[in-house]
mmCIF file of C-alpha atoms in Angstrom:
data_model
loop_
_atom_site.group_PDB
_atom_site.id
_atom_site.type_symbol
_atom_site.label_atom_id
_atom_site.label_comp_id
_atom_site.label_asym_id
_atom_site.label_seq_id
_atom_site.Cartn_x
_atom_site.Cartn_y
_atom_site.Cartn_z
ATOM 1 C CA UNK M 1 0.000 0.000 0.000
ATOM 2 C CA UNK M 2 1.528 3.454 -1.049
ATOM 3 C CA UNK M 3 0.628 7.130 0.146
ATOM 4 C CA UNK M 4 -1.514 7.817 -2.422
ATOM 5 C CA UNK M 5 -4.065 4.999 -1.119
ATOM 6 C CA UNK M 6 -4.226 6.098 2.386
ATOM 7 C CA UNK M 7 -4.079 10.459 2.112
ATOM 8 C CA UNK M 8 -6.475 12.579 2.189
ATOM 9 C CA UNK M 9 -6.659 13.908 -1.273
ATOM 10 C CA UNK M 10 -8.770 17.106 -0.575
ATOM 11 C CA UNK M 11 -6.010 19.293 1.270
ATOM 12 C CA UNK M 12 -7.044 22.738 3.611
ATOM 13 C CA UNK M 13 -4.017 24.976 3.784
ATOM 14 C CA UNK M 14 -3.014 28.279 4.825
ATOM 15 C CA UNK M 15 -1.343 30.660 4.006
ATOM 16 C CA UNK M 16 1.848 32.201 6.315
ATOM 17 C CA UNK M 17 0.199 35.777 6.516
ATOM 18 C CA UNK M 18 -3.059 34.363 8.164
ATOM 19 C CA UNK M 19 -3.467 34.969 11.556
ATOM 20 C CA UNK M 20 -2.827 32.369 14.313
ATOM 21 C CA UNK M 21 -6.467 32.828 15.276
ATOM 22 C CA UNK M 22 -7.726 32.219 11.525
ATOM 23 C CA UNK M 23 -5.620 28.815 11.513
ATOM 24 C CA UNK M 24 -7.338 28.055 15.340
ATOM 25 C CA UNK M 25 -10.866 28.762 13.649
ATOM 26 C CA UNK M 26 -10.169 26.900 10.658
ATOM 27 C CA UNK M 27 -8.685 23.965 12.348
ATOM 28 C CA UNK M 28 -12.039 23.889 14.269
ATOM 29 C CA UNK M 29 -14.149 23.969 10.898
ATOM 30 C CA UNK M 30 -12.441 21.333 8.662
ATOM 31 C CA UNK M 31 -12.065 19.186 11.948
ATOM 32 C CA UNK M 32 -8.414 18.820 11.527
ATOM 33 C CA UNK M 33 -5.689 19.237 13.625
ATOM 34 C CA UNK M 34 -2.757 20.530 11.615
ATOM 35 C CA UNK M 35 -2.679 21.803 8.085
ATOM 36 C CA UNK M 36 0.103 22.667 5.156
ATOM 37 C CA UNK M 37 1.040 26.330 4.975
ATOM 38 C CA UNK M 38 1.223 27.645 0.785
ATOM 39 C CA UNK M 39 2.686 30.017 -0.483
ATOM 40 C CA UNK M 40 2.386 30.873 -4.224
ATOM 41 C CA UNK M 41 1.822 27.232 -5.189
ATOM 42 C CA UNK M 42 5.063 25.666 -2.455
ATOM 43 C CA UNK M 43 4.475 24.402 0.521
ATOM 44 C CA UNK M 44 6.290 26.820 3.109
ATOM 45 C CA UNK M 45 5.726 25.259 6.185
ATOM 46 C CA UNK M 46 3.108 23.503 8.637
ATOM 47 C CA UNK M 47 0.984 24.807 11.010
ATOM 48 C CA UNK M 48 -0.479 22.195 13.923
ATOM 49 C CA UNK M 49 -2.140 22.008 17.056
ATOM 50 C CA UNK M 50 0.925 21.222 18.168
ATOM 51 C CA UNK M 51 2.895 24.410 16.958
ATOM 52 C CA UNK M 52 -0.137 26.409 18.708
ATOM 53 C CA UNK M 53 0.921 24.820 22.086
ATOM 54 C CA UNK M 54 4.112 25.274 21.954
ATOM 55 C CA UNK M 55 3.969 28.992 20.779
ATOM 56 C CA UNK M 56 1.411 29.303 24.020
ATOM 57 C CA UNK M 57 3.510 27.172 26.582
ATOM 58 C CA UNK M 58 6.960 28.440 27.995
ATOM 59 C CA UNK M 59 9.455 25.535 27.093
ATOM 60 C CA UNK M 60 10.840 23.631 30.206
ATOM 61 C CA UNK M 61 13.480 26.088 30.618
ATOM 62 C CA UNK M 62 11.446 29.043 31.041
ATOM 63 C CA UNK M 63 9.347 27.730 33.453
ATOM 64 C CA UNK M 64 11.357 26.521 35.582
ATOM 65 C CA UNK M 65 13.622 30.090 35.309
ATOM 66 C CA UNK M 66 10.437 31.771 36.168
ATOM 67 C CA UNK M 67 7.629 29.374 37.407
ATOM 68 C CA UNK M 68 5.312 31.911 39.050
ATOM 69 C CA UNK M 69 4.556 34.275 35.729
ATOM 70 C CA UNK M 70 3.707 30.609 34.321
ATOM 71 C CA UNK M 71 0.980 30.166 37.058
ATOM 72 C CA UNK M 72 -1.111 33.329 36.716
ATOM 73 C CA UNK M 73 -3.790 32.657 34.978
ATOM 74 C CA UNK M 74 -4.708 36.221 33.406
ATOM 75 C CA UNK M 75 -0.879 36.058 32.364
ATOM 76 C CA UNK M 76 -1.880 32.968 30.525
ATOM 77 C CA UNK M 77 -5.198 33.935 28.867
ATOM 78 C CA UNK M 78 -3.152 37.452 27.922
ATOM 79 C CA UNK M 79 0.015 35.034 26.520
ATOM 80 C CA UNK M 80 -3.385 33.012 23.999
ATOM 81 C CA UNK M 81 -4.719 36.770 23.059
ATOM 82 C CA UNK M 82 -1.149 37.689 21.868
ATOM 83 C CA UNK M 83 -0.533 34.030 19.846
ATOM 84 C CA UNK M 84 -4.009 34.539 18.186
ATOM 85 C CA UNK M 85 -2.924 37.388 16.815
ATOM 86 C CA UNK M 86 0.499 36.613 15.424
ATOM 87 C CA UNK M 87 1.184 35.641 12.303
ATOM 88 C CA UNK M 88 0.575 31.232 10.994
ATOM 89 C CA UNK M 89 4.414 32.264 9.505
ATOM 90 C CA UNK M 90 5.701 33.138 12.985
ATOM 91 C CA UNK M 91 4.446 29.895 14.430
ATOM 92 C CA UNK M 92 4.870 27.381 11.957
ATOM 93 C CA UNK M 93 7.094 24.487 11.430
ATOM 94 C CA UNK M 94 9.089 25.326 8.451
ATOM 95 C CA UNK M 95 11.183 21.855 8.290
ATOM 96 C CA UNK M 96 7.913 19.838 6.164
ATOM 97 C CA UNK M 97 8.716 16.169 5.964
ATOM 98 C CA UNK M 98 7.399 15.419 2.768
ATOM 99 C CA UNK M 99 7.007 12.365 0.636
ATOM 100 C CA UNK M 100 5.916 11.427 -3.026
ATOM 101 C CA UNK M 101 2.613 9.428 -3.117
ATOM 102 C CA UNK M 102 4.159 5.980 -4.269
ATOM 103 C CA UNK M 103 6.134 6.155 -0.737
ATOM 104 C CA UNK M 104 5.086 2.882 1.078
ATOM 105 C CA UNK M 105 3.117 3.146 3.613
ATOM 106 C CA UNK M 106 5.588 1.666 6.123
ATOM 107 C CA UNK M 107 8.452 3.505 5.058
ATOM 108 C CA UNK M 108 5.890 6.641 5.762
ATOM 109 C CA UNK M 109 5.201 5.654 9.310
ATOM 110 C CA UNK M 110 8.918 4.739 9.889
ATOM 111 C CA UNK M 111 9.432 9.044 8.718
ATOM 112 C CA UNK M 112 7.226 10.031 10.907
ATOM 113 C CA UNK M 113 8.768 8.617 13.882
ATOM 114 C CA UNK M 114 11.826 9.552 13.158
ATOM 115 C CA UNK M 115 10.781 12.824 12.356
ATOM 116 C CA UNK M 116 8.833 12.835 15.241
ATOM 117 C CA UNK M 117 5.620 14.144 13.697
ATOM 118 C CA UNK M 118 1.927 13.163 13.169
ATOM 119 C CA UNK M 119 1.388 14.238 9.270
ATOM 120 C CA UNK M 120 3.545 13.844 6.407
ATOM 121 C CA UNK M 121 2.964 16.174 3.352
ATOM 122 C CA UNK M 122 2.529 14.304 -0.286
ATOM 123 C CA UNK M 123 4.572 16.262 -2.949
ATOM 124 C CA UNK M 124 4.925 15.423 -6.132
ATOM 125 C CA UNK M 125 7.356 17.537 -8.187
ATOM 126 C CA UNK M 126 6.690 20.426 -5.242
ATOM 127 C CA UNK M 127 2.751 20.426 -6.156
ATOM 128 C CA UNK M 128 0.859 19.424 -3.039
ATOM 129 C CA UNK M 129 -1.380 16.558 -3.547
ATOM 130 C CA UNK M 130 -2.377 15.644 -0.146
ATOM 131 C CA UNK M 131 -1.619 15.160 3.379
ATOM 132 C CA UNK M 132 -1.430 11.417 5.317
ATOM 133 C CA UNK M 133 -1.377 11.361 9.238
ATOM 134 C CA UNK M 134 -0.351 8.787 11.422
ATOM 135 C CA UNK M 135 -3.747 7.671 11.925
ATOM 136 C CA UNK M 136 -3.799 7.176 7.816
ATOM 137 C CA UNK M 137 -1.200 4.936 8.480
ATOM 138 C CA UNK M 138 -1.581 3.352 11.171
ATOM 139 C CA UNK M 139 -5.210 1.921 10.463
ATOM 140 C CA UNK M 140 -3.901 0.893 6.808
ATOM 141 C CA UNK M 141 -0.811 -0.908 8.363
ATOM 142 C CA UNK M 142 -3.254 -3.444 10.340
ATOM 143 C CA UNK M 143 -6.208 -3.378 8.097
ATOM 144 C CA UNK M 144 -5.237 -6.603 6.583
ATOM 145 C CA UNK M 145 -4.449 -8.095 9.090
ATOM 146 C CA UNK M 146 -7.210 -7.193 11.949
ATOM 147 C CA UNK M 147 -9.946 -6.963 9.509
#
């Protein structure tokens, strides 16, 4: 089984000027979690749940330099007012792991552990033809066999 039997063929993206809080309400509309970031035609980056998080969130090392600004909660609600309203590019994950659509399916999941993320983006000569996430994979990987 190849990428191109198991992605999602009709792709949402964004573009990198959109606001953080456009991606947030169009995450919540398609009912996806993450979504490719285009620029004139190229994929420029990817935008996810994830990315949101982390932008909101101080990383270990700034809590634990600072713990008590991390525990206010107005501080925190004012920190998600200012990540709404930056910019998807100023957020986003610019290093895509991409794949062409006759990529195996295994070979896919092995990328995205590696890679350490949950979608990988289907390219073929740098025009975007879809998007497979782990869960495209992983159900596909035992269909066979579970039934």
């Amino acid at each position: 089984m190849r990428l191109r039997d198991v992605m999602t063929h009709s792709v949402y993206a964004l573009q990198p000027t959109q606001s953080v809080e456009e991606a947030i309400r169009f995450f919540i509309k398609h009912g996806v979690k993450g979504a490719p970031v285009v620029e004139k035609g190229k994929v420029v980056g990817l935008v996810s749940e994830k990315d949101i998080f982390r932008a909101l969130y101080p990383s270990i090392t700034e809590f634990y330099n600072n713990p008590e600004l991390w525990m206010e909660e107005a501080e925190l609600e004012g920190n998600a007012k200012l990540i709404a309203a930056k910019s998807v590019k100023d957020i986003m994950t610019r290093a895509v792991v991409s794949a062409p659509p006759d990529t195996p399916i295994m070979q896919a999941g092995a990328m995205m552990l590696a890679h350490r993320v949950h979608r990988i983006v289907v390219l073929e000569s740098g025009r975007l033809l879809g998007i497979a996430t782990r869960s495209d994979v992983f159900k596909n990987v035992f269909k066979k066999f579970i039934g």
